Coordinates of C-alpha atoms and ligand atoms in Angstrom, one line a residue:
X1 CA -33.3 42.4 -56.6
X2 CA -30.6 40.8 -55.2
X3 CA -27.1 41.8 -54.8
X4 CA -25.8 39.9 -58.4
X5 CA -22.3 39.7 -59.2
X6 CA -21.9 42.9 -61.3
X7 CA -23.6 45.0 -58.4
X8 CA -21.9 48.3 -57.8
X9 CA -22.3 49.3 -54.7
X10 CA -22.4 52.9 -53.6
X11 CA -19.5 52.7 -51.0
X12 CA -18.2 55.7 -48.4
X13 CA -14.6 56.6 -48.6
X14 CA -13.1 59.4 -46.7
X15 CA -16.2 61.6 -46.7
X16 CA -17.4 60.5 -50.2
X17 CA -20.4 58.7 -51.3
X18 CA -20.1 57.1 -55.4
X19 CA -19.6 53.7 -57.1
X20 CA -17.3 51.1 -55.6
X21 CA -16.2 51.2 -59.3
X22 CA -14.8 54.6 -59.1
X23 CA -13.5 54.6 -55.6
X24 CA -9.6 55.4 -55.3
X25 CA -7.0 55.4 -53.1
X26 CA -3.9 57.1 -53.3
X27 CA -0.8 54.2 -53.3
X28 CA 1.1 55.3 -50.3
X29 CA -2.4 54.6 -48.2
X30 CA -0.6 52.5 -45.3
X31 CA -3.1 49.8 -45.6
X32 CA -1.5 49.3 -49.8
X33 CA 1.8 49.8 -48.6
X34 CA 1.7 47.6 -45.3
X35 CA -1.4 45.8 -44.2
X36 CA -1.2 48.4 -41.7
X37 CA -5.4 48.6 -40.6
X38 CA -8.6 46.8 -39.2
X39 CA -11.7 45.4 -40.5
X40 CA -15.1 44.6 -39.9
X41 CA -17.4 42.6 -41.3
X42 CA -20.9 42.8 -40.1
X43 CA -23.9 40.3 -41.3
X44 CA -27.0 42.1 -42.8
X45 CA -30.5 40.1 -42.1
X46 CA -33.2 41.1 -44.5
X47 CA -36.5 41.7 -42.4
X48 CA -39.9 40.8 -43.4
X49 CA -40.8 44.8 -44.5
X50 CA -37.7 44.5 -46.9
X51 CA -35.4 46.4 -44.0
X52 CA -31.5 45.3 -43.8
X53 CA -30.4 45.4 -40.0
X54 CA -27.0 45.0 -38.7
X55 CA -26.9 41.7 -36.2
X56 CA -24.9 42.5 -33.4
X57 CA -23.5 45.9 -34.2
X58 CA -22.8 46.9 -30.6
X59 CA -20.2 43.7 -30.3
X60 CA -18.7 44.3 -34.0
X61 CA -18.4 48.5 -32.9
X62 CA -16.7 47.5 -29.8
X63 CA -14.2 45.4 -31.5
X64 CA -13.2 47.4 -34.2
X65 CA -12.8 49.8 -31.4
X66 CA -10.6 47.6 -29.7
X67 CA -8.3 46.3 -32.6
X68 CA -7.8 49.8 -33.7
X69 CA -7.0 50.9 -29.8
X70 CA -4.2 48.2 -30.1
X71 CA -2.6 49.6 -33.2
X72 CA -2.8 53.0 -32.2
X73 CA -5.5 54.4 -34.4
X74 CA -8.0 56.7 -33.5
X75 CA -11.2 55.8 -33.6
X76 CA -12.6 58.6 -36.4
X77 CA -16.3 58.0 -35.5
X78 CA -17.8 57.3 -32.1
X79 CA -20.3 54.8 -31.8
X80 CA -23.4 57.1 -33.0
X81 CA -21.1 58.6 -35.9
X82 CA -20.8 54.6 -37.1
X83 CA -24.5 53.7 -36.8
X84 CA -25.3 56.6 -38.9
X85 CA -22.4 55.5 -41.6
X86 CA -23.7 52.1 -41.2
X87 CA -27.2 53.4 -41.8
X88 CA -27.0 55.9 -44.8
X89 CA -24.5 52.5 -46.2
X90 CA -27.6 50.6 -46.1
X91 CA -29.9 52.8 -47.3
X92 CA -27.7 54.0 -50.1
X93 CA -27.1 50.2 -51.2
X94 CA -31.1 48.9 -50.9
X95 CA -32.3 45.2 -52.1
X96 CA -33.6 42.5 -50.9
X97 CA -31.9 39.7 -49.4
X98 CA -29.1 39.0 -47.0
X99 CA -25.8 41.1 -47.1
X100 CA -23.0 42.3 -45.2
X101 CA -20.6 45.4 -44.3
X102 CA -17.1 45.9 -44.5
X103 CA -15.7 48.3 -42.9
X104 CA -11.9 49.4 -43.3
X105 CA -10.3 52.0 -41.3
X106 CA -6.4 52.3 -42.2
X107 CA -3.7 54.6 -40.7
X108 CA -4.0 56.8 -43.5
X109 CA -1.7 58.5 -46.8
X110 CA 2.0 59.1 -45.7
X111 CA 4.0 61.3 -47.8
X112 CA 6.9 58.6 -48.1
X113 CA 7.5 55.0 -47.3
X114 CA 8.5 54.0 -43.8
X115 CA 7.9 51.7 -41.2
X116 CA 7.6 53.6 -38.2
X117 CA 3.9 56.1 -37.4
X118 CA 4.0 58.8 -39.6
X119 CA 2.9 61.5 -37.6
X120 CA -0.1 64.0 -38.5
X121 CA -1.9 61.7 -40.6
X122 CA -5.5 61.1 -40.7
X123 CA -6.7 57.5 -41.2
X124 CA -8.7 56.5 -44.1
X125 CA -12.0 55.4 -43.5
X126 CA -14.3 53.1 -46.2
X127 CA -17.6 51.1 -45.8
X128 CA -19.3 48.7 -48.4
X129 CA -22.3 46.6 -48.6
X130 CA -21.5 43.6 -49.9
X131 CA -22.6 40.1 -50.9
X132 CA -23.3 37.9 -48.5
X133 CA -23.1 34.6 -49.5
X134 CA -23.9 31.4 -47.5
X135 CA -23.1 28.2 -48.2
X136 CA -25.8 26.2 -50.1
X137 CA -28.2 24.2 -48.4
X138 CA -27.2 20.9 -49.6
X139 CA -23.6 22.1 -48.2
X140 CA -25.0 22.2 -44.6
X141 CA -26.7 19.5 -45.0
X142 CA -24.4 17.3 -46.1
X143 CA -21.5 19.0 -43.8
X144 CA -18.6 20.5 -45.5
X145 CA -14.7 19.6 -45.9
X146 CA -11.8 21.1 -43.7
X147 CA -8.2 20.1 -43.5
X148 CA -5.5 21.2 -41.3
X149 CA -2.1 22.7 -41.5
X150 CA 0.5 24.9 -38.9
X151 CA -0.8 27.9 -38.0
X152 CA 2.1 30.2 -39.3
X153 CA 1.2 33.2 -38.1
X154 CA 2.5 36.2 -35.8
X155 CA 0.9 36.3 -32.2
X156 CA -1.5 39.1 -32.2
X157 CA -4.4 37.4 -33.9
X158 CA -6.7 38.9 -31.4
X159 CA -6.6 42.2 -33.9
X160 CA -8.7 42.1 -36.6
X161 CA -6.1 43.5 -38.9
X162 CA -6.4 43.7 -42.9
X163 CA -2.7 42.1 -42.8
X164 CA -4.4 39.1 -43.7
X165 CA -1.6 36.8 -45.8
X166 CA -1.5 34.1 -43.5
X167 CA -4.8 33.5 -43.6
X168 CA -5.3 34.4 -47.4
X169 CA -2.5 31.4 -47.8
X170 CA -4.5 29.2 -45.6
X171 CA -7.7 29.6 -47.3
X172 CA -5.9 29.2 -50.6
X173 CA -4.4 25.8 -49.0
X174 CA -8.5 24.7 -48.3
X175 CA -9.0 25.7 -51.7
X176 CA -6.6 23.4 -53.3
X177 CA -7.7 20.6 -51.6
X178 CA -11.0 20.9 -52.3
X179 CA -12.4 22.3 -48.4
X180 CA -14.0 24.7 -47.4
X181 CA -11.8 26.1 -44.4
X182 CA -8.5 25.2 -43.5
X183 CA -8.3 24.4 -39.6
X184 CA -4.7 25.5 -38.2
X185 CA -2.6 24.1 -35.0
X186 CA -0.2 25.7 -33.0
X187 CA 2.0 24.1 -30.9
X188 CA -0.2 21.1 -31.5
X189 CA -2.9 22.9 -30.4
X190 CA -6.0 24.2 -31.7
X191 CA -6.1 27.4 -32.9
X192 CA -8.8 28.7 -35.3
X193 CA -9.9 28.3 -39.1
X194 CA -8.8 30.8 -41.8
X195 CA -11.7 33.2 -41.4
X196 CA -13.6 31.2 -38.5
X197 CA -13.8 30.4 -35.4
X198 CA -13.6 26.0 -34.6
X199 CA -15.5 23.8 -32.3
X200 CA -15.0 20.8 -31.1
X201 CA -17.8 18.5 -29.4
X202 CA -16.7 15.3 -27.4
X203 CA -19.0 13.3 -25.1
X204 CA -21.9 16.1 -25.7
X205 CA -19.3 18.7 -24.7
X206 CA -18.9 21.8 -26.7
X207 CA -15.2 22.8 -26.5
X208 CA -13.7 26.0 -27.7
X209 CA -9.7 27.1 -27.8
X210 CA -9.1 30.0 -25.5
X211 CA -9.5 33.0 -26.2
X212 CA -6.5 35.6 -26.0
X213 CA -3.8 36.7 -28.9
X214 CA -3.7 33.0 -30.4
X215 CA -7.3 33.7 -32.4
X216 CA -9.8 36.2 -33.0
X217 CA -12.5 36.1 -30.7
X218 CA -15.5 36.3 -33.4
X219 CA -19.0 38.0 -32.7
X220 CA -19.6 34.8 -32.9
X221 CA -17.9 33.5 -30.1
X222 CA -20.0 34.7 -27.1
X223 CA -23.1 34.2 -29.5
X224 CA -22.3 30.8 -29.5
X225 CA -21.1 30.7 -25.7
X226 CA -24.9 32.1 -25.1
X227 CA -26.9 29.5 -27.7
X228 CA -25.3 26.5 -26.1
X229 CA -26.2 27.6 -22.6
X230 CA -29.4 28.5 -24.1
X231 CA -29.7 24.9 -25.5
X232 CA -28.4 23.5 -22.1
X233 CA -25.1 22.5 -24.0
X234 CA -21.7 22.4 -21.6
X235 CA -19.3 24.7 -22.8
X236 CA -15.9 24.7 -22.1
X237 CA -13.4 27.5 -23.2
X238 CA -9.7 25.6 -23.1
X239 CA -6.7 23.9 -24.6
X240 CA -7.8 21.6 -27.7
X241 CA -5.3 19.3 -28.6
X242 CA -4.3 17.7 -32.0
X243 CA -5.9 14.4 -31.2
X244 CA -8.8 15.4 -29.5
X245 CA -9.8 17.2 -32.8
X246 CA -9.7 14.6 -35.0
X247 CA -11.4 12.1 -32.1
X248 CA -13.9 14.8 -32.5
X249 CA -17.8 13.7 -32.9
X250 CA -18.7 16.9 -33.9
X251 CA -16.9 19.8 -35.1
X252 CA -18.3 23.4 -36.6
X253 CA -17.1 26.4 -38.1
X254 CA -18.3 29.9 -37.2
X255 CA -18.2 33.3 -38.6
X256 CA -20.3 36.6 -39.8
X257 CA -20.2 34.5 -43.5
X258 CA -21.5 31.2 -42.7
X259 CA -23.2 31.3 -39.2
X260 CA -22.3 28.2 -37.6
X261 CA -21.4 25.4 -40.4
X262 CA -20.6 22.1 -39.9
X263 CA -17.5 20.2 -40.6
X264 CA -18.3 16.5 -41.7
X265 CA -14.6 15.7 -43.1
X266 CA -11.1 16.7 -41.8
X267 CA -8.2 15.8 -43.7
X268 CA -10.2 13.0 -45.5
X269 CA -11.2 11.1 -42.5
X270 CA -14.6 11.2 -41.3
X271 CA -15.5 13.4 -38.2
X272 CA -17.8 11.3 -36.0
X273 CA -20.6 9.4 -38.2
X274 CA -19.7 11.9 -41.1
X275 CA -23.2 13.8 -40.8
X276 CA -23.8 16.7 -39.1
X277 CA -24.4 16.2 -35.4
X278 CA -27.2 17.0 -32.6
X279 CA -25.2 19.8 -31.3
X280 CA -24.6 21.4 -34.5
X281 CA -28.6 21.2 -34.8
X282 CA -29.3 22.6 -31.4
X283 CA -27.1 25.4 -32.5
X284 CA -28.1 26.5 -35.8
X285 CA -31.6 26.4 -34.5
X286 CA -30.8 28.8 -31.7
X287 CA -28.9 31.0 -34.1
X288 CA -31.8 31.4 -36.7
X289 CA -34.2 32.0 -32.9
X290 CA -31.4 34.5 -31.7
X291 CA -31.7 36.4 -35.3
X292 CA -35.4 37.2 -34.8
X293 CA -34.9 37.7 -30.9
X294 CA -32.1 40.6 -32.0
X295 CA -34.8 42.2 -34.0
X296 CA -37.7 41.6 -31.9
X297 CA -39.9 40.2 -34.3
Ligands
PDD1 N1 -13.7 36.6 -40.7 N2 -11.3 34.1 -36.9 C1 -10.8 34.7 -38.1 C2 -9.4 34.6 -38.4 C3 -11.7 35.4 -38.9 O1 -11.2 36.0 -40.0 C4 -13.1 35.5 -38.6 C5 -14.1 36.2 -39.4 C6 -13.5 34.8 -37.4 C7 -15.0 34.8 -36.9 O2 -15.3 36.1 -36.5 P1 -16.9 36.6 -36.6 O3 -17.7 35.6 -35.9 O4 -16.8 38.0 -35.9 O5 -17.2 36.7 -38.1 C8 -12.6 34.2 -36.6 C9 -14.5 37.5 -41.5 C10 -15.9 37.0 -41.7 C11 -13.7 37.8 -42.8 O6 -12.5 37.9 -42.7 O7 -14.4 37.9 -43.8

């Protein structure tokens, strides 16, 4: 069976294993009240023996070790204590097919509202298997819709934090126009999509905006970094500006939810020849390869 949209997943939160239907937290939780933690979210591949595995768990361990480090959480599992969350998550949660995990750790419950650290508290930790749904295949083969708009938000994008309202209103502003990721500039530069990572290909070039506070670096960013050297595809990490994105011929989306996806339209105006391009190819080829490489199979 597949994960269906009444599935009710046994989740872990704070200790406890039941149904992500009964799973409560209590409303001064700082991520309710603020934003105020981190995320994960980590694509599940469904092997040929019916086995889910984690792809690139190492890289999505270290960065939620990271974002939290720059919030000031502490970590409350070390890297084997996560694997064996991960794990029992899994287990607890089996079918067949593709899915994901989210992972949330927050600061934890204070005892009253305020801005400022409470201290003494112990962050709340929850972990879901979830759907993971792709785009359809006449999608990526057809290449899908983006527009663009300002990238309004603060400076520390680099943290994968579940203050997310800047990008929830961007992904509403795709919505409303039809798209399926809204591409944002700062600065009149490039920045990143909603909930992806953008690149840009010009003259067989594959260009990617730096990385540093101004986007988060996505699993799939080195992943992609690798495939393209892989595919003997020059990559350059730099400044993109406004118009060499639209003079794009290629450009592509990337994240844990939709691999590497093409974008075929931005703003209404065709991207190249409007189909998805030979890079993109050469990529999404190398990512389905890396996938069985991960698991040796
Ligand atoms: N989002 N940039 C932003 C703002 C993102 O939210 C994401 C992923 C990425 C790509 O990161 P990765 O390759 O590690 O998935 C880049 C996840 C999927 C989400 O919020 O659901």
């Amino acid at each position: 069976m597949s994960i269906a949209e009444d599935f009710d997943p046994t989740v872990y939160l704070n200790g406890e294993w039941g149904p992500l239907s009964e799973a409560r937290i209590p409303v001064l939780d700082r991520g309710f009240i603020f934003g105020d933690g981190i995320y994960e979210v980590v694509p599940l591949y469904a092997q040929a023996n019916g086995e889910r595995l984690p792809f690139r768990l190492t890289q999505h361990l270290a960065r939620l070790e990271r974002s939290l480090g720059k919030i000031s959480i502490a970590n409350p599992f070390d890297d084997a204590g996560w694997r064996a969350l991960i794990a029992r998550a899994i287990e607890a949660n089996a079918g067949a097919g593709d899915a994901l995990v989210y992972i949330q750790v927050t600061r934890g419950v204070a005892k009253r509202r305020g801005h400022a650290f409470p201290a003494g508290i112990t962050p709340t930790v929850f972990v879901m298997v979830g759907q993971l749904v792709f785009p359809s295949v006449e999608t990526r083969a057809r290449g899908a819709a983006a527009v663009t708009a300002e990238d309004k938000r603060w400076l520390h994008c680099d943290i994968k934090s579940t203050s997310l309202l800047g990008n929830v209103l961007m992904a509403q502003h795709a919505a409303e126009h039809d798209a399926l990721e809204t591409i944002q500039l700062r600065d009149g530069l490039l920045t990143e999509g909603s909930s992806s990572n953008v690149w840009v290909v010009k003259g067989g070039t594959l260009l990617g905006a730096p990385r540093g506070p101004r986007i988060l670096e996505g699993i799939r960013y080195s992943l992609i970094e690798e495939l393209a050297k892989e595919a003997g595809i020059v990559f350059e990490e730099r400044d993109i500006t406004e118009a060499e994105l639209r003079a794009a011929d290629e450009l592509m989306i990337s994240s844990a939810t939709k691999e590497v996806m093409p974008i075929t339209t931005l703003d209404g105006q065709r991207v190249g020849d409007g189909r998805p391009g030979a890079v993109y190819a050469a990529l999404y080829g190398a990512y389905q390869r890396a996938k069985t490489r991960e698991f040796g199979l």
